[in-house]
PDB file of C-alpha atoms in Angstrom:
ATOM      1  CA  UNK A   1     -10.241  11.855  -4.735  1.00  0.00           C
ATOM      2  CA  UNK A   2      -9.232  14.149  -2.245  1.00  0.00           C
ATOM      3  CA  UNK A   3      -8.961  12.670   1.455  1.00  0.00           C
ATOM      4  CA  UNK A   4     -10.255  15.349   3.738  1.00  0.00           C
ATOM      5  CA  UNK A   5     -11.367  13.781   6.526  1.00  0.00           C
ATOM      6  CA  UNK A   6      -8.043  13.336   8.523  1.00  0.00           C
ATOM      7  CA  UNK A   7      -5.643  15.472   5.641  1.00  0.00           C
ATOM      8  CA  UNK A   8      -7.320  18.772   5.976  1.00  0.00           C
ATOM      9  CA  UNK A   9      -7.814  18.154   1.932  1.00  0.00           C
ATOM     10  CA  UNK A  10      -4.133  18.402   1.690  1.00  0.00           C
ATOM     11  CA  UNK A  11      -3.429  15.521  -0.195  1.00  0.00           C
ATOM     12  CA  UNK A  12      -4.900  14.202  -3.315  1.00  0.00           C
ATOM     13  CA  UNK A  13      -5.304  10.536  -4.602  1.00  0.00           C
ATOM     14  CA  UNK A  14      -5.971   8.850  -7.502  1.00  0.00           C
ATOM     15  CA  UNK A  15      -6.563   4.973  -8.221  1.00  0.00           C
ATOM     16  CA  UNK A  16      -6.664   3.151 -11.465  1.00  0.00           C
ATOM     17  CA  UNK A  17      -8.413   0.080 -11.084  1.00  0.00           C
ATOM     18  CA  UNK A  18      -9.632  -3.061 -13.327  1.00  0.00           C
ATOM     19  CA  UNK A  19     -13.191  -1.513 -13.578  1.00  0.00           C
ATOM     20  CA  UNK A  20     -14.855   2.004 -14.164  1.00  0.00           C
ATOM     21  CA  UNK A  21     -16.276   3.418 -10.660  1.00  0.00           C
ATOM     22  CA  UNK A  22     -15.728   6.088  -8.220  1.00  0.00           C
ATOM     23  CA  UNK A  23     -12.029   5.692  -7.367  1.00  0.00           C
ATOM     24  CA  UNK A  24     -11.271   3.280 -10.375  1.00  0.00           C
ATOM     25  CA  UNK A  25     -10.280   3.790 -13.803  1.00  0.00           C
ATOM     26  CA  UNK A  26     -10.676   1.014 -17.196  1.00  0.00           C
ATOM     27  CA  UNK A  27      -7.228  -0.050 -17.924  1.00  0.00           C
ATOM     28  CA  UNK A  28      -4.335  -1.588 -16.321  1.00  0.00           C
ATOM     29  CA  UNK A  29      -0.509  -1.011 -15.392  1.00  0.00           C
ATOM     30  CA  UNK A  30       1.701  -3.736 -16.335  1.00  0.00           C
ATOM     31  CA  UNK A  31       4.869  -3.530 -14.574  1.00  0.00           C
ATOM     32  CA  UNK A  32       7.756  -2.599 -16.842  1.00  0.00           C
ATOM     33  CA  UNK A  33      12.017  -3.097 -16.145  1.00  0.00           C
ATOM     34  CA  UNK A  34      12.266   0.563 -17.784  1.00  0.00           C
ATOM     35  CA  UNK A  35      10.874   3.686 -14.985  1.00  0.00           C
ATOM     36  CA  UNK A  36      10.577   5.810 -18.148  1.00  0.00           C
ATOM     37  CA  UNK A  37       8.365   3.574 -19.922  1.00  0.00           C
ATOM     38  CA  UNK A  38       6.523   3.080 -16.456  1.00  0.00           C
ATOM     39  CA  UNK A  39       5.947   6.460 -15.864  1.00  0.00           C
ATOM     40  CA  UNK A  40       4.286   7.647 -19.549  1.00  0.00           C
ATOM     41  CA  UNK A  41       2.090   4.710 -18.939  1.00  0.00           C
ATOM     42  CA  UNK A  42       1.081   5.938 -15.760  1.00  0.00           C
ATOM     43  CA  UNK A  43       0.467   9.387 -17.024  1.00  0.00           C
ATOM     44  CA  UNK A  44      -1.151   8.636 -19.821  1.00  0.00           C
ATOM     45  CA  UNK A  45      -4.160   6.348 -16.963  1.00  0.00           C
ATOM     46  CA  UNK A  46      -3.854   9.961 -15.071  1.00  0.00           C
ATOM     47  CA  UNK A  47      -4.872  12.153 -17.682  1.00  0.00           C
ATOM     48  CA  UNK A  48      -7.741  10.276 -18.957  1.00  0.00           C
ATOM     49  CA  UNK A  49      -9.002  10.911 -15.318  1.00  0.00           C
ATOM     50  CA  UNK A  50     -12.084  13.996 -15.595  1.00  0.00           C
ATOM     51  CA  UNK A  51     -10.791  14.959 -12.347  1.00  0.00           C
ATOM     52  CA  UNK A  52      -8.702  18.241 -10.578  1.00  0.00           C
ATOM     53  CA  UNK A  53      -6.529  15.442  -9.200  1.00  0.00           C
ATOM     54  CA  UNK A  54      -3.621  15.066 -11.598  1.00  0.00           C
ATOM     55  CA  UNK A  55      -0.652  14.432 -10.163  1.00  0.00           C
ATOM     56  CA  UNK A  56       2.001  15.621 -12.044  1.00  0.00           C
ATOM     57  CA  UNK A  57       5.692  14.501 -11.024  1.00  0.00           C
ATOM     58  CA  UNK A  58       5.183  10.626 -10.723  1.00  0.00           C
ATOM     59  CA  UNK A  59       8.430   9.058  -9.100  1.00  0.00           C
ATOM     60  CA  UNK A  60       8.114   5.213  -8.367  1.00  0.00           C
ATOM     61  CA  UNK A  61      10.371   3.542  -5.918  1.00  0.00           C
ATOM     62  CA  UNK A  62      12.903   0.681  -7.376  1.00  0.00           C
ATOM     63  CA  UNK A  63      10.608  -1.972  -6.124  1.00  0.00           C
ATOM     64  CA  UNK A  64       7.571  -0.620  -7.494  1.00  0.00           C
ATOM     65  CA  UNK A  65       8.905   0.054 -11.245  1.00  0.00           C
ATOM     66  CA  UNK A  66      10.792  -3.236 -11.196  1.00  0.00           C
ATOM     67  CA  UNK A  67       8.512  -5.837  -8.913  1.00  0.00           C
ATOM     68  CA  UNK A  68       8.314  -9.304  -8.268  1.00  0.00           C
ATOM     69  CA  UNK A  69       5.851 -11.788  -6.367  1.00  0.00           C
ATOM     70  CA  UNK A  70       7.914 -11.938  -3.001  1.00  0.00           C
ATOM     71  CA  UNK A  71       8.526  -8.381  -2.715  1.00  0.00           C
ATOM     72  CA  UNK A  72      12.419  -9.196  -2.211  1.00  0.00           C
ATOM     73  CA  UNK A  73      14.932  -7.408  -4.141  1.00  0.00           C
ATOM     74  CA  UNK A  74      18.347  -6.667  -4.572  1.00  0.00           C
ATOM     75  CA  UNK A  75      18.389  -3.082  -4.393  1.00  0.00           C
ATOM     76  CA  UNK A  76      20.914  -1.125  -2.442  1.00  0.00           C
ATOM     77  CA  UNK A  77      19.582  -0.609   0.724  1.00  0.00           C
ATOM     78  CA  UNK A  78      18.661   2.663   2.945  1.00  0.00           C
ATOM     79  CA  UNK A  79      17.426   5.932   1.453  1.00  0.00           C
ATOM     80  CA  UNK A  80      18.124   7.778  -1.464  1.00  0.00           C
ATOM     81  CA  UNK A  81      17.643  11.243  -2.295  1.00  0.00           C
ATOM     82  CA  UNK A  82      16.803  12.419  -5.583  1.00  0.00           C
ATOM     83  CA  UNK A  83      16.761  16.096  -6.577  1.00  0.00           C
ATOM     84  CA  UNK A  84      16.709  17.584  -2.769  1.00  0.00           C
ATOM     85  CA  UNK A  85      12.505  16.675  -3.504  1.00  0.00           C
ATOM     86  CA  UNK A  86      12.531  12.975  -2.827  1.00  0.00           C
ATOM     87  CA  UNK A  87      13.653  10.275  -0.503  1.00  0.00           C
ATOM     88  CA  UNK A  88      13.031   7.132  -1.717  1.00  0.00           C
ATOM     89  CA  UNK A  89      12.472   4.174   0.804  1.00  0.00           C
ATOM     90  CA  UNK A  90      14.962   1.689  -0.954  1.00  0.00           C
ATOM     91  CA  UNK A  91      13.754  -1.797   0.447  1.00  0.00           C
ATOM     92  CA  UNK A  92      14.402  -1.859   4.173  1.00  0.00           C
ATOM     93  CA  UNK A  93      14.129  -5.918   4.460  1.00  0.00           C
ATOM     94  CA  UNK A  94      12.017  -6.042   2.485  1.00  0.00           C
ATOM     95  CA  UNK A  95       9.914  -2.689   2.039  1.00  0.00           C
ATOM     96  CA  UNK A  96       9.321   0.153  -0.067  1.00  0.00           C
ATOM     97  CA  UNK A  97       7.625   3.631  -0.308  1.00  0.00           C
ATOM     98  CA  UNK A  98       8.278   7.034  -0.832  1.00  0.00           C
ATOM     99  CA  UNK A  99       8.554   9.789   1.164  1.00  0.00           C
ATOM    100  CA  UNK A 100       7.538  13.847  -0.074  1.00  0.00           C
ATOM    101  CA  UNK A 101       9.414  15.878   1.361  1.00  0.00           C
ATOM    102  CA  UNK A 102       7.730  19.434   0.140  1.00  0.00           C
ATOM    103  CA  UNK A 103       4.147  20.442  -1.621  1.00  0.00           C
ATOM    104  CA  UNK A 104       3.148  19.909  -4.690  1.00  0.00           C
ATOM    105  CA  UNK A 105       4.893  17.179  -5.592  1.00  0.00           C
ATOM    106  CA  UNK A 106       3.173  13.570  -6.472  1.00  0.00           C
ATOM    107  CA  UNK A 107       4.477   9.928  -5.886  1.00  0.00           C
ATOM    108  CA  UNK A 108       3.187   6.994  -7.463  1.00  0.00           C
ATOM    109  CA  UNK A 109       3.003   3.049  -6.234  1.00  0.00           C
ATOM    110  CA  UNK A 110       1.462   0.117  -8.032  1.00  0.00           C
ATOM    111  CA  UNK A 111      -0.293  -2.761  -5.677  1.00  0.00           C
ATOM    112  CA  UNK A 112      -2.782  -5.542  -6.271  1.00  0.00           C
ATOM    113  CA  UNK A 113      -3.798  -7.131  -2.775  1.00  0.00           C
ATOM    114  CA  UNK A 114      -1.310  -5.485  -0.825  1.00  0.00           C
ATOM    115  CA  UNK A 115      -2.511  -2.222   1.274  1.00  0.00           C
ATOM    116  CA  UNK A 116      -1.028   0.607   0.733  1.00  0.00           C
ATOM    117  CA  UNK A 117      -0.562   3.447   3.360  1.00  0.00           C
ATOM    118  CA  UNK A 118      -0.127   7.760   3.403  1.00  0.00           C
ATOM    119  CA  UNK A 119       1.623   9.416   6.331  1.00  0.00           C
ATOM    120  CA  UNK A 120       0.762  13.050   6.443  1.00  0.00           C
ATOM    121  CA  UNK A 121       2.482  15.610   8.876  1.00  0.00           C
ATOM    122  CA  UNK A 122       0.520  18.518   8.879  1.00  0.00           C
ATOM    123  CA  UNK A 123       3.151  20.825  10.494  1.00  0.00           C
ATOM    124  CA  UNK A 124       5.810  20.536   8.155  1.00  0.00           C
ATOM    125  CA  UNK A 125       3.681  19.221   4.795  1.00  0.00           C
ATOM    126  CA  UNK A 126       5.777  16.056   4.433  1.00  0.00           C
ATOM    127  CA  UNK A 127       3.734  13.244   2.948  1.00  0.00           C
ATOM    128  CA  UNK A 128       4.913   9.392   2.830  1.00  0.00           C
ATOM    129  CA  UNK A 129       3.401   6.525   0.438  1.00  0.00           C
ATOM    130  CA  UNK A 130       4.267   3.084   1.349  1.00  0.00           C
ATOM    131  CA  UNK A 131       3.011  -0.437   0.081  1.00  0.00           C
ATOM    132  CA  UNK A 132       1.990  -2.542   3.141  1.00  0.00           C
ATOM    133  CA  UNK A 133       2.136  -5.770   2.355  1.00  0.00           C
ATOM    134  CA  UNK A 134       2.858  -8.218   4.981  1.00  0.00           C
ATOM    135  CA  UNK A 135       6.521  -8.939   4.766  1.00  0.00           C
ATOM    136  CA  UNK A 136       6.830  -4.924   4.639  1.00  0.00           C
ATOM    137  CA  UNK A 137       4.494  -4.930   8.299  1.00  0.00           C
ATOM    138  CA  UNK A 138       6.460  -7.248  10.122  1.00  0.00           C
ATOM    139  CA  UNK A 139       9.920  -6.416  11.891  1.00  0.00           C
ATOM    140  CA  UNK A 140      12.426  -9.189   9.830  1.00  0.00           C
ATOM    141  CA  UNK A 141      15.753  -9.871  11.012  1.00  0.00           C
ATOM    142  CA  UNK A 142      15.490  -6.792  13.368  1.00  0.00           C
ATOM    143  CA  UNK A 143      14.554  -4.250  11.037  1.00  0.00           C
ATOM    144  CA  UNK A 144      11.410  -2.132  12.159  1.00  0.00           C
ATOM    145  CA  UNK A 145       8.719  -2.819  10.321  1.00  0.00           C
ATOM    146  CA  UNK A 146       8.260  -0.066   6.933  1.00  0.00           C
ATOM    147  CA  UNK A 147       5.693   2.973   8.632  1.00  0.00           C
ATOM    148  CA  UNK A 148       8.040   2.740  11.548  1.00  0.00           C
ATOM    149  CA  UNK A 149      11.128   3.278   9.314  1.00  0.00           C
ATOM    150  CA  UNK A 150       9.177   6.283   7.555  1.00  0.00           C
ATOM    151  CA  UNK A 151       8.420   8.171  10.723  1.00  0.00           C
ATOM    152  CA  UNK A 152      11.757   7.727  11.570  1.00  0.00           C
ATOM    153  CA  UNK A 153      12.901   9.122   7.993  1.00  0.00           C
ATOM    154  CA  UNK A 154      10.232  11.661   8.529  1.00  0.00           C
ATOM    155  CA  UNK A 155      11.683  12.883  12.383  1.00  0.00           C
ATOM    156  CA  UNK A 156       8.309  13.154  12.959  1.00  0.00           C
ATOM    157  CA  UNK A 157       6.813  10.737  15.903  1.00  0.00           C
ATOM    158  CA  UNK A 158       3.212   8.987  15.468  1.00  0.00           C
ATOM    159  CA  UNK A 159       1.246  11.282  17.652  1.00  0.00           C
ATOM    160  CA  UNK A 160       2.107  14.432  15.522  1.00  0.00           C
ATOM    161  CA  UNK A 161       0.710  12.348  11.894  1.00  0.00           C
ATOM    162  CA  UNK A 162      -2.543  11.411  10.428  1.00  0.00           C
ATOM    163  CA  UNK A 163      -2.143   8.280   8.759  1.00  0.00           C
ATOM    164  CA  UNK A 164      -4.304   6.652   5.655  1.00  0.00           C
ATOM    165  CA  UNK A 165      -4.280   2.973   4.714  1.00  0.00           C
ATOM    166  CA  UNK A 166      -6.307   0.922   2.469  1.00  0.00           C
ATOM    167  CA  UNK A 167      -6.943  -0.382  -0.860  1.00  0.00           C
ATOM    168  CA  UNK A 168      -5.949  -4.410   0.170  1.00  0.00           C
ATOM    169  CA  UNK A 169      -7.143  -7.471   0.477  1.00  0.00           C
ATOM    170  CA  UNK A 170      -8.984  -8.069   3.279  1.00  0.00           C
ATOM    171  CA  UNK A 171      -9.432 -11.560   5.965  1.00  0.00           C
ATOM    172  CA  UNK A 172     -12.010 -12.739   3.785  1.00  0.00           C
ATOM    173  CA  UNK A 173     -10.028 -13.769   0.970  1.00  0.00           C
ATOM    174  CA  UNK A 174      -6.557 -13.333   2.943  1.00  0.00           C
ATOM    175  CA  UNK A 175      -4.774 -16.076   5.116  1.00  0.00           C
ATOM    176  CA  UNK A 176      -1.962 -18.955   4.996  1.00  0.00           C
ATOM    177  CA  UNK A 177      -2.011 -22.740   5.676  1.00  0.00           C
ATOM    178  CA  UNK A 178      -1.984 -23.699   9.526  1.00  0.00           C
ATOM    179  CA  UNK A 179       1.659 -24.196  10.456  1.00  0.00           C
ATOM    180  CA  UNK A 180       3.240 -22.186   7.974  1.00  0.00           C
ATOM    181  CA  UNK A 181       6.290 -19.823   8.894  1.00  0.00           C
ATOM    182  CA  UNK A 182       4.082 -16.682   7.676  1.00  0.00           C
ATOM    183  CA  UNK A 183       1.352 -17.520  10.462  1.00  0.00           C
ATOM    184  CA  UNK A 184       3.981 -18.111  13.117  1.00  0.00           C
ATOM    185  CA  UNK A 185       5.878 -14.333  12.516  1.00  0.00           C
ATOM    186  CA  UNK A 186       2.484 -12.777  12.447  1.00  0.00           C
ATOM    187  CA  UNK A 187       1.547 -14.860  15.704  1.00  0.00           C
ATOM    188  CA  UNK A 188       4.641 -13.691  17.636  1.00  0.00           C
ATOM    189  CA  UNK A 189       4.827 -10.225  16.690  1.00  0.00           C
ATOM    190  CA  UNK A 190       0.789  -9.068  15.704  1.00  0.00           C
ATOM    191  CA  UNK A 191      -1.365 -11.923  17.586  1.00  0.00           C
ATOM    192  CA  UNK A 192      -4.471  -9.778  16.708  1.00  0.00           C
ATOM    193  CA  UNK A 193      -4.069 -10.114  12.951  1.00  0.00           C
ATOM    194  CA  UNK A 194      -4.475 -13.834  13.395  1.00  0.00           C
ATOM    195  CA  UNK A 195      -7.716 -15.284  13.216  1.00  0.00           C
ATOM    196  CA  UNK A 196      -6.750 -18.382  14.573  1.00  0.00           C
ATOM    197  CA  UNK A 197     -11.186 -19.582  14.671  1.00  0.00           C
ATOM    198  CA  UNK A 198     -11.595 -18.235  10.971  1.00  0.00           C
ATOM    199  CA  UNK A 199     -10.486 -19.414   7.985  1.00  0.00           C
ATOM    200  CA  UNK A 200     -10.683 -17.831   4.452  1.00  0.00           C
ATOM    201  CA  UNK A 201     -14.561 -18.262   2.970  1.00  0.00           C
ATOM    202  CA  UNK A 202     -13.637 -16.042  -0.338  1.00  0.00           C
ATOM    203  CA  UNK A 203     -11.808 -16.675  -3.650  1.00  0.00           C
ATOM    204  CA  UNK A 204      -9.437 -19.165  -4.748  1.00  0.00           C
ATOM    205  CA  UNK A 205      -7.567 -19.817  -0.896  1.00  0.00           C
ATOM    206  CA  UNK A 206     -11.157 -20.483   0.107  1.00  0.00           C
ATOM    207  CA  UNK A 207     -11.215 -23.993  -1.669  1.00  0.00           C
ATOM    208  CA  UNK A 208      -7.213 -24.836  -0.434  1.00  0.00           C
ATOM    209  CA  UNK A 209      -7.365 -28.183   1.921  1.00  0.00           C
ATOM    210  CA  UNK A 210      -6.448 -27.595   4.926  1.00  0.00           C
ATOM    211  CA  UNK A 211      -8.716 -24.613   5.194  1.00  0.00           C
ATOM    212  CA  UNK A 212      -6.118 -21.311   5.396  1.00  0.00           C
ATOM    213  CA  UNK A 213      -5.974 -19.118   8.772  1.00  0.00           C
ATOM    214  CA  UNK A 214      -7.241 -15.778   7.950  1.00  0.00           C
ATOM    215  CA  UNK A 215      -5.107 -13.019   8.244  1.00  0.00           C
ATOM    216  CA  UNK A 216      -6.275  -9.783   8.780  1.00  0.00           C
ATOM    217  CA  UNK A 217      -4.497  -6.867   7.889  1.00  0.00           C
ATOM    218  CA  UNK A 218      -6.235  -3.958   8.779  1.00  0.00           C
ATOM    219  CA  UNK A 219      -6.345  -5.320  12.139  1.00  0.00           C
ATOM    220  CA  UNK A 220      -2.420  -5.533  12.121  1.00  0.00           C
ATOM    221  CA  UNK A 221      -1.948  -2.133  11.222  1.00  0.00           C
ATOM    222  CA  UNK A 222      -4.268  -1.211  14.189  1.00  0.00           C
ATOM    223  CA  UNK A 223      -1.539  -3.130  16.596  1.00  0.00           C
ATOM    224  CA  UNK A 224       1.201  -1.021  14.408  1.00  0.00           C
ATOM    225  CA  UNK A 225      -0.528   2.115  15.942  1.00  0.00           C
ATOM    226  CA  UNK A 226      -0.987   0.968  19.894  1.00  0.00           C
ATOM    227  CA  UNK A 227       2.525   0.031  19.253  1.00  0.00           C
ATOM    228  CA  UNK A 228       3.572   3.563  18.563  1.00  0.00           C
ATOM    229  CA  UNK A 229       1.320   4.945  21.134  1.00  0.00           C
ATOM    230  CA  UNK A 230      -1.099   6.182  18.454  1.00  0.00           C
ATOM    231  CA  UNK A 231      -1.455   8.508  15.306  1.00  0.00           C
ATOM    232  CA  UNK A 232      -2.741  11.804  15.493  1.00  0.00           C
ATOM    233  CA  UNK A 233      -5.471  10.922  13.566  1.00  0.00           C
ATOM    234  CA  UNK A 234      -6.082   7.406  11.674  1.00  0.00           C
ATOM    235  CA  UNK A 235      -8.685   6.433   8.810  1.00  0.00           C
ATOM    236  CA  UNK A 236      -8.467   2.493   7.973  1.00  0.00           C
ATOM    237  CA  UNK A 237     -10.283   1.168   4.810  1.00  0.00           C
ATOM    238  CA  UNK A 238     -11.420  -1.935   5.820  1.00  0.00           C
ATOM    239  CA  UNK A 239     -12.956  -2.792   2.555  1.00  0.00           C
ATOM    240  CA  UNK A 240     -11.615  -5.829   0.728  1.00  0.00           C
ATOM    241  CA  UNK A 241      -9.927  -4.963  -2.769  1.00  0.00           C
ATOM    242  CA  UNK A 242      -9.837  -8.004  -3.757  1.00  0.00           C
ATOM    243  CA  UNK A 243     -13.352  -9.208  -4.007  1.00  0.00           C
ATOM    244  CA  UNK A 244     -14.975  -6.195  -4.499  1.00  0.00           C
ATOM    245  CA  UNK A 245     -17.446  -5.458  -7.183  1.00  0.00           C
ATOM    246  CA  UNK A 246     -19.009  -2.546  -8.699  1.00  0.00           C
ATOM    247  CA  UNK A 247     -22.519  -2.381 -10.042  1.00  0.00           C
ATOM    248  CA  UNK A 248     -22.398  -4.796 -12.323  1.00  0.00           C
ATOM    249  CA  UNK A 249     -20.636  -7.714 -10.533  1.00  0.00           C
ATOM    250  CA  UNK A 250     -17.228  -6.985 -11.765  1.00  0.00           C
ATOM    251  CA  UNK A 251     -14.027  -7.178  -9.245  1.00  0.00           C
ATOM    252  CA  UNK A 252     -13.352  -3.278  -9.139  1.00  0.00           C
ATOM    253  CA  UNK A 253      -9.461  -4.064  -8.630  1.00  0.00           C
ATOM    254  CA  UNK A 254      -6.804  -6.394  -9.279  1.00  0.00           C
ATOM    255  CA  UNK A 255      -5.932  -8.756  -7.262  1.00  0.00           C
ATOM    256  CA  UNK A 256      -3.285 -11.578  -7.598  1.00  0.00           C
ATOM    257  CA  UNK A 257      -4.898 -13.762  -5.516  1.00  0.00           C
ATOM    258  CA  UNK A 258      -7.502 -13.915  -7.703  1.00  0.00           C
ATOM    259  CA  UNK A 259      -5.122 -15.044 -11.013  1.00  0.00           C
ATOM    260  CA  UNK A 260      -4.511 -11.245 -12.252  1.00  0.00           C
ATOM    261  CA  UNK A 261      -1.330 -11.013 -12.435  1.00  0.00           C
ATOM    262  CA  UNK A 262       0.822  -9.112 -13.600  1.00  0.00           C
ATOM    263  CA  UNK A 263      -1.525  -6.549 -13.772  1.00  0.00           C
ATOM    264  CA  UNK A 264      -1.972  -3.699 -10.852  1.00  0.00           C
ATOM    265  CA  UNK A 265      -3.860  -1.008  -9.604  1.00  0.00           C
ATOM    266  CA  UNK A 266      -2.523   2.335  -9.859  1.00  0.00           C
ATOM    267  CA  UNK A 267      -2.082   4.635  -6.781  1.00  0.00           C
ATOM    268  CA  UNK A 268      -1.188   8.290  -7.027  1.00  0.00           C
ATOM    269  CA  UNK A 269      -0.932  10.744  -4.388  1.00  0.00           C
ATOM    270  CA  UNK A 270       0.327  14.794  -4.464  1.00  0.00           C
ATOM    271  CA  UNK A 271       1.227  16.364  -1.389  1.00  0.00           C
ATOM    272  CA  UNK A 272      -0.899  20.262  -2.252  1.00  0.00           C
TER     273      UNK A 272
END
């Protein structure tokens, strides 16, 4: 999949999903405590792909090879360069992602509700991958929230970057119970996320008592950009990951929400 619309066709993607389809592939990632053993696995999904999209220099973030449900861990924190190629995103309270700093070079994330995001700067051909979840969106203890911290990491400012985010769960099947401390940051800091007259109708939060407050992401990350006074260009995939199907009725991702853990979809993108 190459994402031409706002990229120029500079940057390549590929996803690995829980069903056959467009931008999915049969099989799974199961997050492993070894990168090494990570990475083969993820080659070996990439090269069964019958596409010119194969990434070829996979580098996962701490996080992402080594994950957990709350997206906390006890990484050292700030960046990290690797090999003058890479600066890794070690979790900034709590967040992760990884940023490309020259072409050709691919990065690799694993996700299964969570959105994840692609900064692109087309002057200087730096590329950024980031997992979105909400914890990662929010500013916590006064750290900016993660596409913040990669624009600064990038010295690039918002107007001057076409951004990409998608692949996550959507307000449908998305929310928390009323009163919980989740609902409140949200409330404070992204009001418009919070669908304070809707409440989840999809999947297993749908049948919780009392009925959870949807929470929309997509429509955070749209207060994310009037925040920073706007992206060059923006593409948001509104599309819910976690309930939907392909052709023949089966959930085209994973989703933890719906009881799939640990498994996760595989993201890979290459900076060309």
């Amino acid at each position: 999949m190459v994402l031409r619309e706002i990229f120029d066709g500079r940057v390549q993607m590929v996803i690995g999903g829980q069903t056959e389809g467009d931008h999915a592939l049969k099989g799974h990632l199961t997050p492993q405590r070894r990168p090494a053993h990570n990475l083969g696995r993820v080659l070996a999904l990439i090269n069964r792909l019958k596409v010119n999209c194969v990434v070829p220099e996979p580098l996962f973030t701490h996080q992402i090879v080594n994950p957990n449900s709350d997206h906390f861990n006890h990484a050292s924190i700030g960046p990290r360069e690797l090999e003058n190629h890479y600066l890794l995103l070690q979790p900034i309270r709590p967040a992760d992602g990884c940023l490309l700093v020259a072409g050709g070079l691919g990065a690799g994330i694993c996700n299964a509700d969570c959105p994840v995001g692609i900064l692109f700067s087309p002057q200087t051909g730096r590329g950024c991958l980031l997992h979105l979840g909400l914890r990662c969106l929010l500013e916590l203890n006064g750290s900016p929230n993660i596409i913040e911290r990669a624009i600064e990491l990038m010295g690039e400012r918002a107007s001057r970057l076409a951004f990409w985010a998608g692949l996550g769960i959507g307000a449908c099947c998305y929310g928390y119970p009323p009163g919980s401390e989740m609902l409140e940051l949200v409330r404070r800091q992204y009001p418009g996320a919070l669908l304070l007259d809707r409440r989840v109708s999809k999947g297993p939060r749908a049948a919780v008592q009392p009925a959870f407050v949807a929470v929309d992401l997509g429509a955070l990350i749209l207060d994310i950009n009037v925040k920073l006074g706007g992206f060059d260009q923006l593409q948001l995939d509104s599309g819910c990951s976690a309930c939907k199907q392909d052709a023949s009725g089966s959930r085209t991702f994973f989703s933890h929400t719906y009881g799939d853990s640990p498994q996760r979809n595989g993201v890979m993108v290459r900076i060309l």
